[in-house]
mmCIF file of C-alpha atoms in Angstrom:
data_model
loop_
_atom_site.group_PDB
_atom_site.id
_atom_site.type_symbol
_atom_site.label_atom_id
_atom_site.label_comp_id
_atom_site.label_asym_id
_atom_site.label_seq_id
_atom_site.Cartn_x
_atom_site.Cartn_y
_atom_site.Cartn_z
ATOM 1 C CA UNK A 286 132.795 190.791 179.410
ATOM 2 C CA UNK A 287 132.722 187.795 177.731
ATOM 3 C CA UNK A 288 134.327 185.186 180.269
ATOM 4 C CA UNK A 289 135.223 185.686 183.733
ATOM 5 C CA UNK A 290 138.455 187.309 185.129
ATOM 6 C CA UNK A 291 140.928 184.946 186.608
ATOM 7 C CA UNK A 292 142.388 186.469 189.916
ATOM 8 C CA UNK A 293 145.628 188.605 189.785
ATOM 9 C CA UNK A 294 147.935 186.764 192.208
ATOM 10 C CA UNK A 295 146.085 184.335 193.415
ATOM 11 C CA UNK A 296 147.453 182.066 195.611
ATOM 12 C CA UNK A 297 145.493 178.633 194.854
ATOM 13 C CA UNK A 298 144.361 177.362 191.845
ATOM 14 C CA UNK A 299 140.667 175.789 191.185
ATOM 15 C CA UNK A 300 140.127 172.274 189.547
ATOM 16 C CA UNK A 301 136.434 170.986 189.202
ATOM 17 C CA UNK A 302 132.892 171.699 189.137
ATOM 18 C CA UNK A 303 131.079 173.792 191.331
ATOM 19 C CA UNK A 304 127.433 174.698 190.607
ATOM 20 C CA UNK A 305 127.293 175.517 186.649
ATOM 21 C CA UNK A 306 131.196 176.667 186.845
ATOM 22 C CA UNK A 307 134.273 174.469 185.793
ATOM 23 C CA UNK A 308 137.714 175.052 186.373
ATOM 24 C CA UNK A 309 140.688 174.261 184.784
ATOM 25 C CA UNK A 310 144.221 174.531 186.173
ATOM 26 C CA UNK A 311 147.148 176.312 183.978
ATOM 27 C CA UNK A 312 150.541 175.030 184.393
ATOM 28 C CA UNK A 313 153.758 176.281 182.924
ATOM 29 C CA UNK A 314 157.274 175.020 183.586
ATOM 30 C CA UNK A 315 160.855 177.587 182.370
ATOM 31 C CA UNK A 316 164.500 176.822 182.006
ATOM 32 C CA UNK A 317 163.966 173.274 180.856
ATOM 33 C CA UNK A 318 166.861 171.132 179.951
ATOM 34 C CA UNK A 319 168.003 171.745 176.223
ATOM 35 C CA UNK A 320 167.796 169.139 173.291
ATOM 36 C CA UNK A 321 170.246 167.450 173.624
ATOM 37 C CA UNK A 322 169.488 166.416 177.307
ATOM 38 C CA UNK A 323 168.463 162.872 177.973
ATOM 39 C CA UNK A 324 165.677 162.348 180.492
ATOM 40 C CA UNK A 325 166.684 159.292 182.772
ATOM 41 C CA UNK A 326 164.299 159.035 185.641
ATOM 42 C CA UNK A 327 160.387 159.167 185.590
ATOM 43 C CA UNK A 328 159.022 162.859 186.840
ATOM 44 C CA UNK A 329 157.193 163.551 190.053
ATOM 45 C CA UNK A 330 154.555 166.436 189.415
ATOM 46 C CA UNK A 331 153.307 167.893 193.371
ATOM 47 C CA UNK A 332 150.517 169.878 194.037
ATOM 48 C CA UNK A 333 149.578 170.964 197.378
ATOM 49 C CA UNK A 334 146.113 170.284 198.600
ATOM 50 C CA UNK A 335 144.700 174.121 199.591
ATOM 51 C CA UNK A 336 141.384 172.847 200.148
ATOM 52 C CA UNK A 337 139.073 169.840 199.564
ATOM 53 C CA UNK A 338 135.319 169.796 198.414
ATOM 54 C CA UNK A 339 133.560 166.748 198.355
ATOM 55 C CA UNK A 340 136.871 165.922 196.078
ATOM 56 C CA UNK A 341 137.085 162.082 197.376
ATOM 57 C CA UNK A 342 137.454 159.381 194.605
ATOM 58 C CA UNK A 343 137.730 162.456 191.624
ATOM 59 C CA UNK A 344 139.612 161.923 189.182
ATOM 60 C CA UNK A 345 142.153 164.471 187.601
ATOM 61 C CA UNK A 346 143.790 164.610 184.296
ATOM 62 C CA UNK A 347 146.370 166.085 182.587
ATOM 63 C CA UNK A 348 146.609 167.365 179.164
ATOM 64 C CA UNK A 349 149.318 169.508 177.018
ATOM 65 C CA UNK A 350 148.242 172.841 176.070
ATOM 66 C CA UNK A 351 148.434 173.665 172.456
ATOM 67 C CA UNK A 352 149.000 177.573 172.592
ATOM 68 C CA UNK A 353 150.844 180.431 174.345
ATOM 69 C CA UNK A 354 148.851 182.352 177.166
ATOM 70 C CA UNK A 355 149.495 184.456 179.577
ATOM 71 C CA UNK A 356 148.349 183.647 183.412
ATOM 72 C CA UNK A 357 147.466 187.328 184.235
ATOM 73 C CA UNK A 358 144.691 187.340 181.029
ATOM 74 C CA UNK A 359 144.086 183.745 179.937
ATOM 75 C CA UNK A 360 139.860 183.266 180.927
ATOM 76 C CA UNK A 361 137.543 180.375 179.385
ATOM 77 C CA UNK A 362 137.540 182.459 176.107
ATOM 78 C CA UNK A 363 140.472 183.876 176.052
ATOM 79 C CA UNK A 364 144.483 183.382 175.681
ATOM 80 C CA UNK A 365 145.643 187.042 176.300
ATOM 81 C CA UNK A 366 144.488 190.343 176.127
ATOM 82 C CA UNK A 367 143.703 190.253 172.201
ATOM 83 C CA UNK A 368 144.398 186.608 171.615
ATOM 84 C CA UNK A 369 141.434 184.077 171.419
ATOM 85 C CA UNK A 370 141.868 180.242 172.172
ATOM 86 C CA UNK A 371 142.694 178.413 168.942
ATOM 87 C CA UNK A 372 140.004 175.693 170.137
ATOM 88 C CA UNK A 373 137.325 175.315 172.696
ATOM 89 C CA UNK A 374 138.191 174.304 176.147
ATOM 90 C CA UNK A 375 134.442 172.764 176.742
ATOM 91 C CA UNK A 376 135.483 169.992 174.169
ATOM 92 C CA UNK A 377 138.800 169.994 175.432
ATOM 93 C CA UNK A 378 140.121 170.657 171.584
ATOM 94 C CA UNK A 379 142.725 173.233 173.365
ATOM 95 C CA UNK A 380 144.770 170.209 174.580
ATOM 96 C CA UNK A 381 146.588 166.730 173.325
ATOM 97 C CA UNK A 382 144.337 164.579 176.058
ATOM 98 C CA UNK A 383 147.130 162.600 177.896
ATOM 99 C CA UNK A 384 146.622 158.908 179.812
ATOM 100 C CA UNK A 385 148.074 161.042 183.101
ATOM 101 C CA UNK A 386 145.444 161.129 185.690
ATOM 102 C CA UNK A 387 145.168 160.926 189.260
ATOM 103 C CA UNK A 388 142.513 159.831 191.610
ATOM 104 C CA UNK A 389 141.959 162.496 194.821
ATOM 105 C CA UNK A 390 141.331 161.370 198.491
ATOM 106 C CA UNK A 391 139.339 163.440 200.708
ATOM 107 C CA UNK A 392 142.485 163.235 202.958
ATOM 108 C CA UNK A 393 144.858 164.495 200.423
ATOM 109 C CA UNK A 394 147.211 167.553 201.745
ATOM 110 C CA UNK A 395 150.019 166.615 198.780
ATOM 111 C CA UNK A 396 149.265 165.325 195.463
ATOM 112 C CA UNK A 397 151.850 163.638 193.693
ATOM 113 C CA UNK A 398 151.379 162.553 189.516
ATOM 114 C CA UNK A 399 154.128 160.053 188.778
ATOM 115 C CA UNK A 400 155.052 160.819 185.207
ATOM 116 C CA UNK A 401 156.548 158.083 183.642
ATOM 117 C CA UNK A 402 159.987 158.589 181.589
ATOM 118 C CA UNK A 403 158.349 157.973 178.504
ATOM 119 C CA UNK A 404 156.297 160.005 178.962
ATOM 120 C CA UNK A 405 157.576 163.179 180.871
ATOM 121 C CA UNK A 406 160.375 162.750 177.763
ATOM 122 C CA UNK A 407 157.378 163.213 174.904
ATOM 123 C CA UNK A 408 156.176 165.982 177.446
ATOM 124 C CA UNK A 409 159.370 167.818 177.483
ATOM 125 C CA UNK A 410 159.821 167.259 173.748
ATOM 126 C CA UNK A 411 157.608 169.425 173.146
ATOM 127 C CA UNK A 412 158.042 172.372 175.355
ATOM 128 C CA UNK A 413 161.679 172.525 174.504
ATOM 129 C CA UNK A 414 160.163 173.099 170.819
ATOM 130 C CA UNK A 415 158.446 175.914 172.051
ATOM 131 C CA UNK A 416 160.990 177.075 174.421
ATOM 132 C CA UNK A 417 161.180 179.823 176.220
ATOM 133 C CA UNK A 418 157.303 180.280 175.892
ATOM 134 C CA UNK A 419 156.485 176.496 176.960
ATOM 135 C CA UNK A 420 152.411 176.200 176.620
ATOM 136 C CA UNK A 421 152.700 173.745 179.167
ATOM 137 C CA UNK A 422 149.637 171.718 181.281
ATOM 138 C CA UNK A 423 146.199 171.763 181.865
ATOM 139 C CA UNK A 424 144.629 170.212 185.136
ATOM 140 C CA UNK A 425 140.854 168.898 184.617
ATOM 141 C CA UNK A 426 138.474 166.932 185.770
ATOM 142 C CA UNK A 427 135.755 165.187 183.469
ATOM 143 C CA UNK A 428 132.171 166.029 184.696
ATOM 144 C CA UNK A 429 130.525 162.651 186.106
ATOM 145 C CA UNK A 430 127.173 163.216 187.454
ATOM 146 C CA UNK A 431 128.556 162.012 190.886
ATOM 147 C CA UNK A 432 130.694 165.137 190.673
ATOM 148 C CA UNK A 433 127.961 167.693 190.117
ATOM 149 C CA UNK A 434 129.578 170.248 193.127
ATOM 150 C CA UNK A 435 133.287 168.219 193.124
ATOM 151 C CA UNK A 436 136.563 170.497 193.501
ATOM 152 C CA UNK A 437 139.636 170.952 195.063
ATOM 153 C CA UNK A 438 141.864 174.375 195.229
ATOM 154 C CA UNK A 439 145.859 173.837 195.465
ATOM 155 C CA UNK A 440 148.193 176.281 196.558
ATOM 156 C CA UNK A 441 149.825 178.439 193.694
ATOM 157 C CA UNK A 442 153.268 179.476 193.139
ATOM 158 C CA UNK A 443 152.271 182.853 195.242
ATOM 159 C CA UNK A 444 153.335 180.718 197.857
ATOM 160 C CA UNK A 445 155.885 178.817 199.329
ATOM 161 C CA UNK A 446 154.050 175.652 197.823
ATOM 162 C CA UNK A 447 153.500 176.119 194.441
ATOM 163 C CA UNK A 448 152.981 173.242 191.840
ATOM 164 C CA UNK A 449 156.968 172.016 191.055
ATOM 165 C CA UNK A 450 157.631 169.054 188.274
ATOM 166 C CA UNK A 451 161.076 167.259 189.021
ATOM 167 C CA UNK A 452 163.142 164.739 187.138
ATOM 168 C CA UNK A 453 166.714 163.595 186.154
ATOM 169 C CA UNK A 454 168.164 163.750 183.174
ATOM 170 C CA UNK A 455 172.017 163.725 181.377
ATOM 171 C CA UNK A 456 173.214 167.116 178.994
ATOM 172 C CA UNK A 457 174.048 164.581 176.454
ATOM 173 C CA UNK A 458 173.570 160.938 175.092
ATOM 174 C CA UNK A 459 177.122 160.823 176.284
ATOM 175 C CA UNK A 460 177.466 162.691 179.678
ATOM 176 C CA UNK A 461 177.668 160.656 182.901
ATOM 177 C CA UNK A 462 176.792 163.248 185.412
ATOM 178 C CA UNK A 463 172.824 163.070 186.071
ATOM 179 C CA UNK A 464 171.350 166.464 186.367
ATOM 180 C CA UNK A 465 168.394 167.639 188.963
ATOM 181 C CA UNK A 466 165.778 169.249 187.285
ATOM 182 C CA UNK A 467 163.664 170.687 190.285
ATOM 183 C CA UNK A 468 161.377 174.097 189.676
ATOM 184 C CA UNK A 469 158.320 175.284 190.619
ATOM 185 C CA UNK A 470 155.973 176.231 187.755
ATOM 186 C CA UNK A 471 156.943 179.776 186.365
ATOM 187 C CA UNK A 472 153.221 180.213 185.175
ATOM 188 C CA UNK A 473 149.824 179.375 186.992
ATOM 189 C CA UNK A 474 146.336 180.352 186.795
ATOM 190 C CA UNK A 475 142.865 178.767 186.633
ATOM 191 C CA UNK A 476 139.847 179.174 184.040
ATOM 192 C CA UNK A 477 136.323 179.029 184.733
ATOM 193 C CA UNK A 478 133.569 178.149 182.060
ATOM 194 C CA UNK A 479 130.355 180.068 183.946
ATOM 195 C CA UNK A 480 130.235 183.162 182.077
ATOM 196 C CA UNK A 481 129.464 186.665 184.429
ATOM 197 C CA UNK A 482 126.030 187.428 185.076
ATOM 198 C CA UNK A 483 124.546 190.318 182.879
ATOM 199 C CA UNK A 484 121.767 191.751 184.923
ATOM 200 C CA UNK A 485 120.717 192.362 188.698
ATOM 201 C CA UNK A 486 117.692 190.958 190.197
ATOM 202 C CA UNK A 487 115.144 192.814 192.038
ATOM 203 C CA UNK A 488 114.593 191.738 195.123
ATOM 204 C CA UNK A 489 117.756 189.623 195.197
ATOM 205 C CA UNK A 490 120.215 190.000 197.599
ATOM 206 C CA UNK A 491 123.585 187.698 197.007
ATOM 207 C CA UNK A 492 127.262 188.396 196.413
ATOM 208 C CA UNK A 493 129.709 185.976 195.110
ATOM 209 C CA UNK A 494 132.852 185.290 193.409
ATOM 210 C CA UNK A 495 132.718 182.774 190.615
ATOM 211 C CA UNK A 496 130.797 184.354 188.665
ATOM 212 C CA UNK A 497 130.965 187.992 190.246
ATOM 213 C CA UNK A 498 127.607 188.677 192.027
ATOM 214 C CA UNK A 499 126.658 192.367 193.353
ATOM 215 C CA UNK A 500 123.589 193.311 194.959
ATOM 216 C CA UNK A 501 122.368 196.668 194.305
ATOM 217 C CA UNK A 502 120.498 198.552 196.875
ATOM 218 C CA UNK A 503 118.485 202.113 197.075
ATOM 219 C CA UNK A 504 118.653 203.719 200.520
ATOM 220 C CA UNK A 505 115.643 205.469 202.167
ATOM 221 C CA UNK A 506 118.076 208.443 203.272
ATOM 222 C CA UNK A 507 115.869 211.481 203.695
ATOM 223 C CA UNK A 508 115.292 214.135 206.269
ATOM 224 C CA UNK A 509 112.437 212.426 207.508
ATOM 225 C CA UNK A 510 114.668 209.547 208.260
ATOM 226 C CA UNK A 511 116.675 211.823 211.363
ATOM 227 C CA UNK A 512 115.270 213.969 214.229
ATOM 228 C CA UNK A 513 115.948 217.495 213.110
ATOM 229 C CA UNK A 514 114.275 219.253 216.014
ATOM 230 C CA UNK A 515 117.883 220.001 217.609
ATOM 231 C CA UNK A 516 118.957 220.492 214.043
ATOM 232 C CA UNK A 517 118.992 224.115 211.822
ATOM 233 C CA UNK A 518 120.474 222.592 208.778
ATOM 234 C CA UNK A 519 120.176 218.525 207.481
ATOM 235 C CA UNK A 520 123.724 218.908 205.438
ATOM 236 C CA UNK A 521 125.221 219.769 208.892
ATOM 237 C CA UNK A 522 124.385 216.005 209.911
ATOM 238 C CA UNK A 523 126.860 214.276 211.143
ATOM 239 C CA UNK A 524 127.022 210.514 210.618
ATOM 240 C CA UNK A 525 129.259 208.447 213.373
ATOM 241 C CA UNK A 526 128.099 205.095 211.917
ATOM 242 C CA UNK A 527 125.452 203.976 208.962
ATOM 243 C CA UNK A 528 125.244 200.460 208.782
ATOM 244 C CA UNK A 529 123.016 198.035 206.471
ATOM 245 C CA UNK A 530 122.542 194.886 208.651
ATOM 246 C CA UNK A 531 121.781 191.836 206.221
ATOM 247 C CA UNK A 532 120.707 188.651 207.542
ATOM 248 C CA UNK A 533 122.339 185.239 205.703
ATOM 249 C CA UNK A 534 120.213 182.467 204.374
ATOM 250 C CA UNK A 535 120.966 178.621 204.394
ATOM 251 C CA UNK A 536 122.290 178.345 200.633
ATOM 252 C CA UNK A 537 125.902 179.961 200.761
ATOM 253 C CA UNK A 538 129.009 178.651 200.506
ATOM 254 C CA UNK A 539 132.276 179.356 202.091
ATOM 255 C CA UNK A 540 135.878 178.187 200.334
ATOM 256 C CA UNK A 541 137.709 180.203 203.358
ATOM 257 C CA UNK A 542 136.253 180.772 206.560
ATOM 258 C CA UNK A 543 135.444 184.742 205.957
ATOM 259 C CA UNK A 544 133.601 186.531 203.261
ATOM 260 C CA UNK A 545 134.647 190.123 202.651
ATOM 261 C CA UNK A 546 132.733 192.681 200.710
ATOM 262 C CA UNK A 547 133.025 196.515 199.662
ATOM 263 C CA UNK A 548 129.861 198.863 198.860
ATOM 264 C CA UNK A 549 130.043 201.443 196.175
ATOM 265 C CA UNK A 550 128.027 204.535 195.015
ATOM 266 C CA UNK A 551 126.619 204.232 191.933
ATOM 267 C CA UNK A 552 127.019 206.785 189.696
ATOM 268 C CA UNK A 553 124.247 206.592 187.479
ATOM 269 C CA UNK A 554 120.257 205.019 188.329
ATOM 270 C CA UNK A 555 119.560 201.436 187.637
ATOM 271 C CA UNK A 556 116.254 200.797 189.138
ATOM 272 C CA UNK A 557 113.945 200.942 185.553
ATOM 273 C CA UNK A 558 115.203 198.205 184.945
ATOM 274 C CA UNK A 559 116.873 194.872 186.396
ATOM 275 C CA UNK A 560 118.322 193.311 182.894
ATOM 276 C CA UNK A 561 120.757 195.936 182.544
ATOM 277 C CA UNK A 562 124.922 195.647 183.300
ATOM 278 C CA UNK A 563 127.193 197.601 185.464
ATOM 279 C CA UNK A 564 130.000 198.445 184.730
ATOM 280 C CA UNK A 565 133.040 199.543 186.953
ATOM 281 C CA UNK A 566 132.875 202.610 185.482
ATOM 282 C CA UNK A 567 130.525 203.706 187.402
ATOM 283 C CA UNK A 568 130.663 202.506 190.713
ATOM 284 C CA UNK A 569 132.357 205.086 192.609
ATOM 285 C CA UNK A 570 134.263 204.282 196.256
ATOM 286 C CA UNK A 571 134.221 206.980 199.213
ATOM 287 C CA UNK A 572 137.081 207.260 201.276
ATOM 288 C CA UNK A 573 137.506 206.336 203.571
ATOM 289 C CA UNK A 574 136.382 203.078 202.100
ATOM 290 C CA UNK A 575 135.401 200.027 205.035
ATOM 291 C CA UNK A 576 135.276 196.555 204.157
ATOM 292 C CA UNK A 577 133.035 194.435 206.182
ATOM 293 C CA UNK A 578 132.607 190.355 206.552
ATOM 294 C CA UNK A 579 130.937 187.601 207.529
ATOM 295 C CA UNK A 580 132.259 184.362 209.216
ATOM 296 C CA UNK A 581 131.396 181.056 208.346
ATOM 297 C CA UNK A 582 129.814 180.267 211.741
ATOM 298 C CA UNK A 583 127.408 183.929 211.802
ATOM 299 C CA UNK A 584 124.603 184.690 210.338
ATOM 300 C CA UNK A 585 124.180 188.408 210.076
ATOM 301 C CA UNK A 586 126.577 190.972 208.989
ATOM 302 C CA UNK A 587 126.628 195.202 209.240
ATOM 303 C CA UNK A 588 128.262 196.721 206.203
ATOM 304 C CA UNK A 589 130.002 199.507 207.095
ATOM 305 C CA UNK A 590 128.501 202.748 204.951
ATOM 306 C CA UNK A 591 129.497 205.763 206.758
ATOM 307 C CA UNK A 592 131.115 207.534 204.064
ATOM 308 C CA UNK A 593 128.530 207.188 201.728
ATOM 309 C CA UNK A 594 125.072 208.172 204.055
ATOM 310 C CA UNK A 595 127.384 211.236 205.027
ATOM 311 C CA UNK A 596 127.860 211.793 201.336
ATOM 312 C CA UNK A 597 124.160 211.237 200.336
ATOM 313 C CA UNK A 598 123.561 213.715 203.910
ATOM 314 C CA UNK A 599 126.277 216.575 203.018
ATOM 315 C CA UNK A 600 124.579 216.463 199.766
ATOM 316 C CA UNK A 601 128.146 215.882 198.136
ATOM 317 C CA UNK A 602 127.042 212.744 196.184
ATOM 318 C CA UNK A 603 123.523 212.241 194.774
ATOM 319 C CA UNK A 604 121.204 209.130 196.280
ATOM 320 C CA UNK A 605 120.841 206.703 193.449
ATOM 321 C CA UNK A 606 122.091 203.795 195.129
ATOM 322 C CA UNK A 607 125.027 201.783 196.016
ATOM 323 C CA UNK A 608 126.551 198.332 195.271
ATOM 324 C CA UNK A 609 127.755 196.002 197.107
ATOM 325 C CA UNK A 610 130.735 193.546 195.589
ATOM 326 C CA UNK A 611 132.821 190.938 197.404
ATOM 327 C CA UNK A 612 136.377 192.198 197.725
ATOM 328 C CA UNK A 613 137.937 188.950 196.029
ATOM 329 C CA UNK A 614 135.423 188.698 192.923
ATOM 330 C CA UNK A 615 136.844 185.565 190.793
ATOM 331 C CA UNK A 616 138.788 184.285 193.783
ATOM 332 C CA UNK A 617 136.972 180.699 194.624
ATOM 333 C CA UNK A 618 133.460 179.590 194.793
ATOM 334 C CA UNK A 619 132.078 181.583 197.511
ATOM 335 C CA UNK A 620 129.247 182.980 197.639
ATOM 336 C CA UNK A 621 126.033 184.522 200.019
ATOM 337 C CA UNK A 622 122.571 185.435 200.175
ATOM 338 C CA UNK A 623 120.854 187.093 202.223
ATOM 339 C CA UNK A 624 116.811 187.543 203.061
ATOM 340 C CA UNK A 625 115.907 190.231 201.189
ATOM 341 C CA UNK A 626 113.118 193.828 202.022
ATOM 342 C CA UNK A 627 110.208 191.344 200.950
ATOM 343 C CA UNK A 628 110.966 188.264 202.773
ATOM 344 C CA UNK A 629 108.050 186.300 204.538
ATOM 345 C CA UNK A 630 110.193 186.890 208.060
ATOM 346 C CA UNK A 631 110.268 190.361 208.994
ATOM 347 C CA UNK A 632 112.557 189.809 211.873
ATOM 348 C CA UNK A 633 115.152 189.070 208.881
ATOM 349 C CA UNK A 634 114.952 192.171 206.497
ATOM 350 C CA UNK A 635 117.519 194.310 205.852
ATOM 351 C CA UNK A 636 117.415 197.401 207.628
ATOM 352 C CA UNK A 637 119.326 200.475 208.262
ATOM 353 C CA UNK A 638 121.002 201.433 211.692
ATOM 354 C CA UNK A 639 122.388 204.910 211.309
ATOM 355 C CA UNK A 640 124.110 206.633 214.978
ATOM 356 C CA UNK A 641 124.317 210.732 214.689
#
């Protein structure tokens, strides 16, 4: 793929600059007043504050986007499906740059851009022109080198707090009655610049979500691995619980307090050689499929991968691996690693635990 997925549904929205990723904020506003309304108050834009980090003193900006998209396809690249961006977003040529900005505090929960009328009139200018496909806003930030791992989430309109843009305005030049506009944004999603990563790494254990990491994994799942003296046949195993226990280095990150994850079979071999890409198409889930996690305060985790030892055991699924993805791949900035089979601590190796 050539940019990275934004997430179906998400329900917060990513502005900043988070290791070699930025992300940019997609705003979209329906059922504006017509043309003939006359904007008579200055507009309040609110955002609310999903999480902070090391946001304090940022500044965000706001600029008008110059082309339809759609929030369930638009990536860095991308507008829809089949539709590339006119311009490129890392010069910022897919937006008229705006004076609107806004500097964060740490202590933020609500952020609310005063618009003024002048202003918030030129804005809706324009989207009437376009109306009822209104390209709408984008929410940046300008990379500062103070601001190397800078960003804030805020809560999307999958939830009861989604951005909402208010103002006052007349139908006419000559109607007295002042009309409420008051909605919540009918479109939302965020872009991120970090393009997904290509290849595995031997050797490398880490999962993440922005860009999508996996960690692939061969399992030593053999006869020799059980005691068969009690045993006739080794497809007549059965498997109450196979678990890979991973231990968690230093260097992660966690936007929510838990970190879920899914392992997969593979369906083909990719061990000759670490440069080459997965695709979905052939990881291959086992039902019953069991997600495991990790909390922000431990530092060890069992995955869960009875269904697929009992499948490599029953011999009704071939050993050439599995992978394991998180369960919310282009969801936030989260991300783990773990101590891999050739770390200089032996007490913190992965290693199988397998009861039968």
């Amino acid at each position: 793929e050539d940019s990275v997925r934004n997430y179906f549904r998400s329900d917060k929205l990513l502005i900043g600059d988070f290791q070699d990723n930025s992300s940019i904020t997609l705003l979209r506003f329906a059922n504006l007043p017509d043309s003939n309304a006359v904007i008579v108050s200055d507009a309040e834009l609110t955002l609310t504050v999903h999480n902070h980090h090391n946001s304090d003193g940022r500044e965000i900006r706001f600029g008008l986007i110059k082309q339809l998209w759609n929030q369930y396809n638009a990536t860095w690249d991308r507008a829809d499906v089949n539709e590339p961006w006119n311009e490129e977003w890392s010069s910022l040529d897919n937006i008229e740059v705006t004076e609107l900005s806004y500097t964060v505090s740490g202590t933020d929960s609500l952020i609310t851009v005063l618009i003024p009328l002048e202003t918030i009139s030129n804005f809706v200018g324009q989207w009437i022109s376009a109306e009822p496909l209104s390209y709408g806003l984008a929410v940046y930030t300008e990379n500062g080198s103070n601001f190397d791992e800078s960003y804030l989430s805020i809560k999307s309109r999958e939830t009861a707090y989604g951005p909402s843009l208010t103002f006052d305005y007349r139908a006419t030049e000559i109607d007295t009655a002042v009309v409420a506009y008051n909605r919540v944004a009918t479109m939302n999603c965020f872009i991120n610049s970090v393009k997904p990563q290509s290849e595995y790494h031997l050797n490398t254990i880490s999962i993440g979500n922005i860009p999508p990491k996996r960690t692939v994994a061969k399992l030593n799942i053999s006869e020799d691995f059980f005691d068969l003296e009690h045993v006739s046949n080794f497809k007549q195993i059965t498997i109450n619980k196979a678990e890979l226990i991973l231990f968690s280095k230093d260097n992660k990150h966690f936007s929510e307090s838990f970190f879920q994850f899914t392992p997969y079979l593979l369906q083909k071999e990719y061990f000759e050689n670490e440069n080459t890409i997965i695709p979905y198409t052939d990881f291959l889930a086992v039902d019953p499929t069991f997600s495991s996690g990790l909390s922000s305060t431990a530092d060890s985790v069992a995955v869960n991968i009875t269904t697929l030892v009992q499948s490599f055991v029953s011999n009704i699924h071939e050993n050439r691996g599995i992978i394991i993805t998180s369960t919310k791949e282009s969801y936030d900035n989260s991300y783990l690693e773990f101590f891999s089979p050739t770390s200089a601590e032996p007490h913190k190796r992965p290693y199988l635990r397998i009861i039968y």
